[in-house]
PDB file of C-alpha atoms and ligand atoms in Angstrom:
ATOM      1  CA  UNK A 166       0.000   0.000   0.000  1.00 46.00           C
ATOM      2  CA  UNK A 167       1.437   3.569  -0.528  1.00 51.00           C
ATOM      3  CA  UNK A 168       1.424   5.430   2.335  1.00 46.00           C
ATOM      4  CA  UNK A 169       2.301   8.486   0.558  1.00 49.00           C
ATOM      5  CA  UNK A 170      -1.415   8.709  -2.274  1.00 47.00           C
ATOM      6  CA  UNK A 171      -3.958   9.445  -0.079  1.00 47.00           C
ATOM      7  CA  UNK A 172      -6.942   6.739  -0.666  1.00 45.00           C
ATOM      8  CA  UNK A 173      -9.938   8.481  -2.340  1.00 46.00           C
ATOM      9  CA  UNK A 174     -12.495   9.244   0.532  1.00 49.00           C
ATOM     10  CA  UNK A 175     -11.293   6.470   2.334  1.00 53.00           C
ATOM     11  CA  UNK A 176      -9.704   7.249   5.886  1.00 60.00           C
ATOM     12  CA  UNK A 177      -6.429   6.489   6.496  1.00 61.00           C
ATOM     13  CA  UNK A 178      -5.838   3.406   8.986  1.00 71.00           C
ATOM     14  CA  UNK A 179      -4.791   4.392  11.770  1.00 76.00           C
ATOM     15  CA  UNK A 180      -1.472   2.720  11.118  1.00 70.00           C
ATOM     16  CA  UNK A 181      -0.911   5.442   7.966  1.00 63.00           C
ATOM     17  CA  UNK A 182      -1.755   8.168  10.252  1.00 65.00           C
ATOM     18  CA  UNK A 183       0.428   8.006  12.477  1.00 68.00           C
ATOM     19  CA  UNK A 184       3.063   6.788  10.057  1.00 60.00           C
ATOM     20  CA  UNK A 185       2.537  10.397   8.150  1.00 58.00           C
ATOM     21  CA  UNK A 186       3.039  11.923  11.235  1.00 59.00           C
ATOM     22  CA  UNK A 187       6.041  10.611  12.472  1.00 58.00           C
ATOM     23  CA  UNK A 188       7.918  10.923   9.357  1.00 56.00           C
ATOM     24  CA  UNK A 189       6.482  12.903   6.707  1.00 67.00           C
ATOM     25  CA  UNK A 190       8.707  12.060   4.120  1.00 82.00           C
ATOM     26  CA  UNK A 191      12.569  11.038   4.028  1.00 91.00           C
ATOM     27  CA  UNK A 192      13.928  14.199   4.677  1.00 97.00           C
ATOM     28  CA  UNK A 193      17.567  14.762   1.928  1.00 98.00           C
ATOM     29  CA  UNK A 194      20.821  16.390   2.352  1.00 98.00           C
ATOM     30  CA  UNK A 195      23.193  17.136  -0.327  1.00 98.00           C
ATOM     31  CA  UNK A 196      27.183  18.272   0.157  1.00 98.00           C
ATOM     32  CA  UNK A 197      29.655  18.692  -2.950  1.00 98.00           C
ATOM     33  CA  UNK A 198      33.107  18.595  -2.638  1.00 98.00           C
ATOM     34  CA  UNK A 199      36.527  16.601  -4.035  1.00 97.00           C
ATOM     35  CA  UNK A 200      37.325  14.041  -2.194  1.00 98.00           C
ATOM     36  CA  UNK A 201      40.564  13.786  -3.066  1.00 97.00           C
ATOM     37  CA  UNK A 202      42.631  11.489  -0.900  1.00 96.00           C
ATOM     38  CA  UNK A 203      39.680  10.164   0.860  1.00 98.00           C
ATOM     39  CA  UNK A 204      40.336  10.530   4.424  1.00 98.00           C
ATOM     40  CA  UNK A 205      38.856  11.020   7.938  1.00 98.00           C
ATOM     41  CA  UNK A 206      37.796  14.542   7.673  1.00 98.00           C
ATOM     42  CA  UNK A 207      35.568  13.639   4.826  1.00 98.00           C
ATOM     43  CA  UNK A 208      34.164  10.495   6.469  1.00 98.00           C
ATOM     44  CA  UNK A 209      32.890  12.812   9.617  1.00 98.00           C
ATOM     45  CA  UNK A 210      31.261  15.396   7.566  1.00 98.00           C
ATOM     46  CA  UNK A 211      29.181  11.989   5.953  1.00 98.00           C
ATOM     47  CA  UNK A 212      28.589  10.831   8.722  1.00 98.00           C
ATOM     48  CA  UNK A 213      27.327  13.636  11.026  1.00 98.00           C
ATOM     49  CA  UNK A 214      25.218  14.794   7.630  1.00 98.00           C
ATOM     50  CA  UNK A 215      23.655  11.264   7.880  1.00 98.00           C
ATOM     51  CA  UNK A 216      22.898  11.376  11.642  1.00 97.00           C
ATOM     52  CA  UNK A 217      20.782  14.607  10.654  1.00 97.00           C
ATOM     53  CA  UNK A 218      19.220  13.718   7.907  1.00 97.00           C
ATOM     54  CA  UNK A 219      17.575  10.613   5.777  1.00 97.00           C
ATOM     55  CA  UNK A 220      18.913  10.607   2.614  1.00 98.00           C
ATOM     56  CA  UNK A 221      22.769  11.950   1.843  1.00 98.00           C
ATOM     57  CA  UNK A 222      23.690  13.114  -1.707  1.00 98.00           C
ATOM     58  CA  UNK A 223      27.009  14.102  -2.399  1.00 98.00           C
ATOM     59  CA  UNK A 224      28.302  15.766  -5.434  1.00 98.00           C
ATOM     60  CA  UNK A 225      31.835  14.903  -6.853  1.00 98.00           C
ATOM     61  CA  UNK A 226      33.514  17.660  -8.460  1.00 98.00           C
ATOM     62  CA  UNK A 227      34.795  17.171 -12.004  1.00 98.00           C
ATOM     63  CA  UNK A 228      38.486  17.329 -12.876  1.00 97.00           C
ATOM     64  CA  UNK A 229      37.261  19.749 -15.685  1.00 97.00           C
ATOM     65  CA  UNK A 230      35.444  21.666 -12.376  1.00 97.00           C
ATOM     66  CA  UNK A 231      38.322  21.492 -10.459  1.00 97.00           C
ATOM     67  CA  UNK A 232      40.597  22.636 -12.733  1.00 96.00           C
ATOM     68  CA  UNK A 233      38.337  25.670 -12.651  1.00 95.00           C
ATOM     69  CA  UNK A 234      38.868  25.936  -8.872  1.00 93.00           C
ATOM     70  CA  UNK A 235      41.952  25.937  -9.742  1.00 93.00           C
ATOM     71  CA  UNK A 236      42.672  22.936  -7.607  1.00 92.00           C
ATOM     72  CA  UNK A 237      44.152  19.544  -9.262  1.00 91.00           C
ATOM     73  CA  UNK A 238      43.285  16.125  -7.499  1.00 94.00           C
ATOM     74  CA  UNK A 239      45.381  13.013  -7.555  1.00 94.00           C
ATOM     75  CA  UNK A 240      42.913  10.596  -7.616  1.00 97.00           C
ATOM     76  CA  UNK A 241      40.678  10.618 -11.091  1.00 97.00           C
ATOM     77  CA  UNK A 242      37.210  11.691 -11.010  1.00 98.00           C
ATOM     78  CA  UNK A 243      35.639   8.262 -11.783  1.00 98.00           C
ATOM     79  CA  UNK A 244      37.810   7.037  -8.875  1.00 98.00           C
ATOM     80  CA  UNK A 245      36.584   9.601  -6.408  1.00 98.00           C
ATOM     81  CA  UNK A 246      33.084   9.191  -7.377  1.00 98.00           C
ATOM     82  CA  UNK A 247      33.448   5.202  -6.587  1.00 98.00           C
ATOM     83  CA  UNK A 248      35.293   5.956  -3.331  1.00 98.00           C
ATOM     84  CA  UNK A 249      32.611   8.353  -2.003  1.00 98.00           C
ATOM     85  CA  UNK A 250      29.895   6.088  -3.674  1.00 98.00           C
ATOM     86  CA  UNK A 251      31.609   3.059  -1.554  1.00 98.00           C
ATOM     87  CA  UNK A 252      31.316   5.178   1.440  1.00 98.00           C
ATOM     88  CA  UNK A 253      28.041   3.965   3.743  1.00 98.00           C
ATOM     89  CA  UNK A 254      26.571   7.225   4.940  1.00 98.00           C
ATOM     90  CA  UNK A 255      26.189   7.904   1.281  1.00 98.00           C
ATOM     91  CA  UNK A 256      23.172   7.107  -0.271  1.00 98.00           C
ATOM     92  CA  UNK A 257      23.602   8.652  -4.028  1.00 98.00           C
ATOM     93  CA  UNK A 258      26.504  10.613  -5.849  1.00 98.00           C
ATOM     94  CA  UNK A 259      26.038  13.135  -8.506  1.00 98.00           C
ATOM     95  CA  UNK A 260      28.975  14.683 -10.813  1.00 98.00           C
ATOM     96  CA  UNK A 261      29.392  18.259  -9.909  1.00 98.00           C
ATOM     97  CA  UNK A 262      30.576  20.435 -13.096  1.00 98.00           C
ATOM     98  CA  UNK A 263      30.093  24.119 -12.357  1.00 97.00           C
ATOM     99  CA  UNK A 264      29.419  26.541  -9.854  1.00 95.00           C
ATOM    100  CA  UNK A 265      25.471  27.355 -10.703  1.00 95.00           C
ATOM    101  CA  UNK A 266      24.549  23.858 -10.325  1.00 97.00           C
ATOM    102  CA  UNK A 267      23.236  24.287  -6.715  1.00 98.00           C
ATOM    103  CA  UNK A 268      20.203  26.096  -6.858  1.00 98.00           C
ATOM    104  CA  UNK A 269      18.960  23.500  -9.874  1.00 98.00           C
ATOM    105  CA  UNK A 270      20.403  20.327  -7.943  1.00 98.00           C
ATOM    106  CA  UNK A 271      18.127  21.635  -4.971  1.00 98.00           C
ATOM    107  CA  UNK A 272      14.966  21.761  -6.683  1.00 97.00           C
ATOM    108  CA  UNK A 273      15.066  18.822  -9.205  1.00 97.00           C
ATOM    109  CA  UNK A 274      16.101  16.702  -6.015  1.00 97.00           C
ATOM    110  CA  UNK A 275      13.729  17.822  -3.610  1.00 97.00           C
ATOM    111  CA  UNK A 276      16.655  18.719  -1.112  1.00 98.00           C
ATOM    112  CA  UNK A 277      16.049  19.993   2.513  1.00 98.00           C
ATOM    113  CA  UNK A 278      19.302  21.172   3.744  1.00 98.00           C
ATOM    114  CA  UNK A 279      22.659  21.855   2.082  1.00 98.00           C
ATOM    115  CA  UNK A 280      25.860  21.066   4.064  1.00 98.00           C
ATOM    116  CA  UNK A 281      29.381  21.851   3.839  1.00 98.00           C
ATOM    117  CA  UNK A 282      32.463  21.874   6.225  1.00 98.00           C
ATOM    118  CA  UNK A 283      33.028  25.073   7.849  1.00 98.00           C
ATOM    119  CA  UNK A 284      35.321  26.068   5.201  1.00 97.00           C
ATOM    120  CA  UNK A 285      32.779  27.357   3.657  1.00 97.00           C
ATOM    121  CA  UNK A 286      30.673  29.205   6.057  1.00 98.00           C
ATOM    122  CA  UNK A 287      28.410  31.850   4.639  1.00 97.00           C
ATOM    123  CA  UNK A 288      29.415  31.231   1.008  1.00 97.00           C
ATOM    124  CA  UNK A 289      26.035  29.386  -0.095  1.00 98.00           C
ATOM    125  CA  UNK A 290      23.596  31.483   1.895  1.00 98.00           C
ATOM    126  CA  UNK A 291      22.072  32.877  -1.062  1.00 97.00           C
ATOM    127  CA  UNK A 292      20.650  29.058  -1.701  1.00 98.00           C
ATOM    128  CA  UNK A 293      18.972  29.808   1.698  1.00 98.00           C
ATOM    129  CA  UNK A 294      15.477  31.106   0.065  1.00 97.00           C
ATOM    130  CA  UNK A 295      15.485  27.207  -1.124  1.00 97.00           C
ATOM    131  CA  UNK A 296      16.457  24.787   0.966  1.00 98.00           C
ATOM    132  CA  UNK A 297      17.923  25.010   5.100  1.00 98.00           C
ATOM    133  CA  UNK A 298      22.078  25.825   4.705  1.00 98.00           C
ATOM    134  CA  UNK A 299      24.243  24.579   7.067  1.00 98.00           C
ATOM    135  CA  UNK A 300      28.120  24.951   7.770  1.00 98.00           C
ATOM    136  CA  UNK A 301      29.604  21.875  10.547  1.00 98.00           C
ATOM    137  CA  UNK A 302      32.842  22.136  11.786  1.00 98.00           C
ATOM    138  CA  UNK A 303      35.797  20.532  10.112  1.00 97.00           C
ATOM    139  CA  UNK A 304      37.898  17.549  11.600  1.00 97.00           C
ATOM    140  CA  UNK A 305      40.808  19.340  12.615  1.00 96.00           C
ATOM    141  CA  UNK A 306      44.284  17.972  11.916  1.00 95.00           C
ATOM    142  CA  UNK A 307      43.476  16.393   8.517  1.00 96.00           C
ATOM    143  CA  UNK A 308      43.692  17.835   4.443  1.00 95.00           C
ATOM    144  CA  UNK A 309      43.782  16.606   1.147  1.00 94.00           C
ATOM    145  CA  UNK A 310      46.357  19.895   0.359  1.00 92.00           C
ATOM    146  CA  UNK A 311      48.500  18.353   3.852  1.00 94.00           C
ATOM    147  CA  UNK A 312      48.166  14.615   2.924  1.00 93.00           C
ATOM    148  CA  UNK A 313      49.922  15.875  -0.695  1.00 92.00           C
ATOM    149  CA  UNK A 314      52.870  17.812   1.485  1.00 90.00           C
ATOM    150  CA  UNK A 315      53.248  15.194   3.507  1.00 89.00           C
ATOM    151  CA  UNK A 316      53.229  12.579   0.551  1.00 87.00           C
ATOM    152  CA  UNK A 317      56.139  15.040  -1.314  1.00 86.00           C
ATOM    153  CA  UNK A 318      57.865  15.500   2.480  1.00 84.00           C
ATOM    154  CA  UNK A 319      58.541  12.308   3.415  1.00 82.00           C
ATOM    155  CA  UNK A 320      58.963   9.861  -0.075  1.00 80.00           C
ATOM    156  CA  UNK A 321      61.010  12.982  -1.288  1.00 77.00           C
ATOM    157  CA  UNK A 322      65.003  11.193  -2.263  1.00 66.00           C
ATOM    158  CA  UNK A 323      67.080  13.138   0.538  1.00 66.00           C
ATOM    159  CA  UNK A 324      70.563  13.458  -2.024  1.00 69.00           C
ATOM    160  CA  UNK A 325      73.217  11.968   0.050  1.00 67.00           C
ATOM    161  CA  UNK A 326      75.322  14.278   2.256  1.00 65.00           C
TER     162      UNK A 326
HETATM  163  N1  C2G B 587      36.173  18.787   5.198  1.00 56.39           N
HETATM  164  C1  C2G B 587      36.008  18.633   6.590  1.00 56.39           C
HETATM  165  N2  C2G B 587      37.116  18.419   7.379  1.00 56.39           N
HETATM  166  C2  C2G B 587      38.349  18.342   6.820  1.00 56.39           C
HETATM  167  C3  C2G B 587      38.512  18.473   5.414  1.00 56.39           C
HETATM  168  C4  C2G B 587      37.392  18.689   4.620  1.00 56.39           C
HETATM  169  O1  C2G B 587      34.886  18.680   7.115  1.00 56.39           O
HETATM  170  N3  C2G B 587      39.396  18.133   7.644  1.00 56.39           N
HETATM  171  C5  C2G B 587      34.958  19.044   4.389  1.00 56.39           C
HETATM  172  C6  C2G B 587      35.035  20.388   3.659  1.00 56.39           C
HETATM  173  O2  C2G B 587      34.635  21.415   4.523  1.00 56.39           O
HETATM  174  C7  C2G B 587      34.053  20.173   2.512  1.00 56.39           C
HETATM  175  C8  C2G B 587      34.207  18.677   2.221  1.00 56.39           C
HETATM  176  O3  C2G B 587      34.893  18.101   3.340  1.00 56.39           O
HETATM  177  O4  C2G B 587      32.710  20.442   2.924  1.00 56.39           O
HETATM  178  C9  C2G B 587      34.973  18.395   0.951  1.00 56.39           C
HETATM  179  O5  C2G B 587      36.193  19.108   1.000  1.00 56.39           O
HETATM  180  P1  C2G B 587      37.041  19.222  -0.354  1.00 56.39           P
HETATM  181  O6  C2G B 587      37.165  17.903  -0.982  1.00 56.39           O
HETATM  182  O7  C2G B 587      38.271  19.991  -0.045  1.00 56.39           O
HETATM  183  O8  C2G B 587      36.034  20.067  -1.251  1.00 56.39           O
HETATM  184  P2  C2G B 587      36.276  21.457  -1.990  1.00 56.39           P
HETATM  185  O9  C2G B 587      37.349  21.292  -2.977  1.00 56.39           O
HETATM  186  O10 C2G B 587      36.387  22.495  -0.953  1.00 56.39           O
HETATM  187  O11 C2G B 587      34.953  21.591  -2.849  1.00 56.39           O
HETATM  188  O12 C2G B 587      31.040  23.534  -4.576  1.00 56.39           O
HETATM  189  C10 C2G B 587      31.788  23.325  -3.396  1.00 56.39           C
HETATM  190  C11 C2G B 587      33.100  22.673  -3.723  1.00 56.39           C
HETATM  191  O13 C2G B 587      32.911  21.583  -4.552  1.00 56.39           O
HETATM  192  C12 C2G B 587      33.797  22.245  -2.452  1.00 56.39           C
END
């Protein structure tokens, strides 16, 4: 039976109504970013997203996108998209290509709340008229940008003294 088409001039058991009333409908999330170097900072955002909210879809940046944010990711985009895809908290992944793709991702998917990591804080409030906008703290102590360094740091040949 679907809960969600009301039956015509019949009244809802009284299973249904309290169903609707508890939980009106699966209530969505969406967060872009690039994943790059998948790592614990990007696992607690998921996660904390998830304990919020019903649904979680995340949108993978492009390397074409990237490239416009001027940032350039070791791990392919197919790769990333798998990875975040593989991730449990995440219940969909989208590609995310350009900047103006917010506002239309919000309405054709029905979201209720975007989230980033505090990183971005205030940056999407426009989208606010749409959907709820939320900024969570990052996971100190973790980067994609420090994981490179480190990466470059430490496998870098020392030339002998
Ligand atoms: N993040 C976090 N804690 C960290 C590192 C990252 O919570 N220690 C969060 C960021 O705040 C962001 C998300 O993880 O919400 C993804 O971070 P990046 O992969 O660096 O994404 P970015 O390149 O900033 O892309 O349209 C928005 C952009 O796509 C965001």
């Amino acid at each position: 039976m679907d809960l969600n088409q009301p039956l015509i001039g019949a009244e809802p058991s009284p299973l249904a109504a309290a169903l609707t009333l508890v939980s009106p409908h699966p209530t969505v999330a969406i967060t872009y970013g690039t994943y790059d170097l998948f790592h614990i900072g990007h696992v607690r955002l998921f996660e904390r997203i998830r304990q919020r909210y019903d649904r979680l879809i995340v949108a993978v940046s492009t390397d074409e996108f990237n490239a416009i944010k001027g940032k350039r990711s070791i791990v392919p985009f197919a790769d990333r998209l798998a990875i975040v895809q593989a991730c449990r908290h995440v219940d969909e992944v989208i590609a995310e290509t350009h900047w103006g793709q917010k506002s239309e991702d919000i309405q054709r998917l029905g979201i209720d709340a975007l989230v980033m990591g505090s990183d971005w804080d205030g940056h999407f409030d426009e989208l606010k008229p749409l959907c709820d906008v939320i900024y969570l703290p990052r996971t100190e102590g973790v980067s994609s940008s420090d994981l490179k360094s480190g990466i470059v740091t430490r496998f870098t040949v020392q030339p002998l003294a």
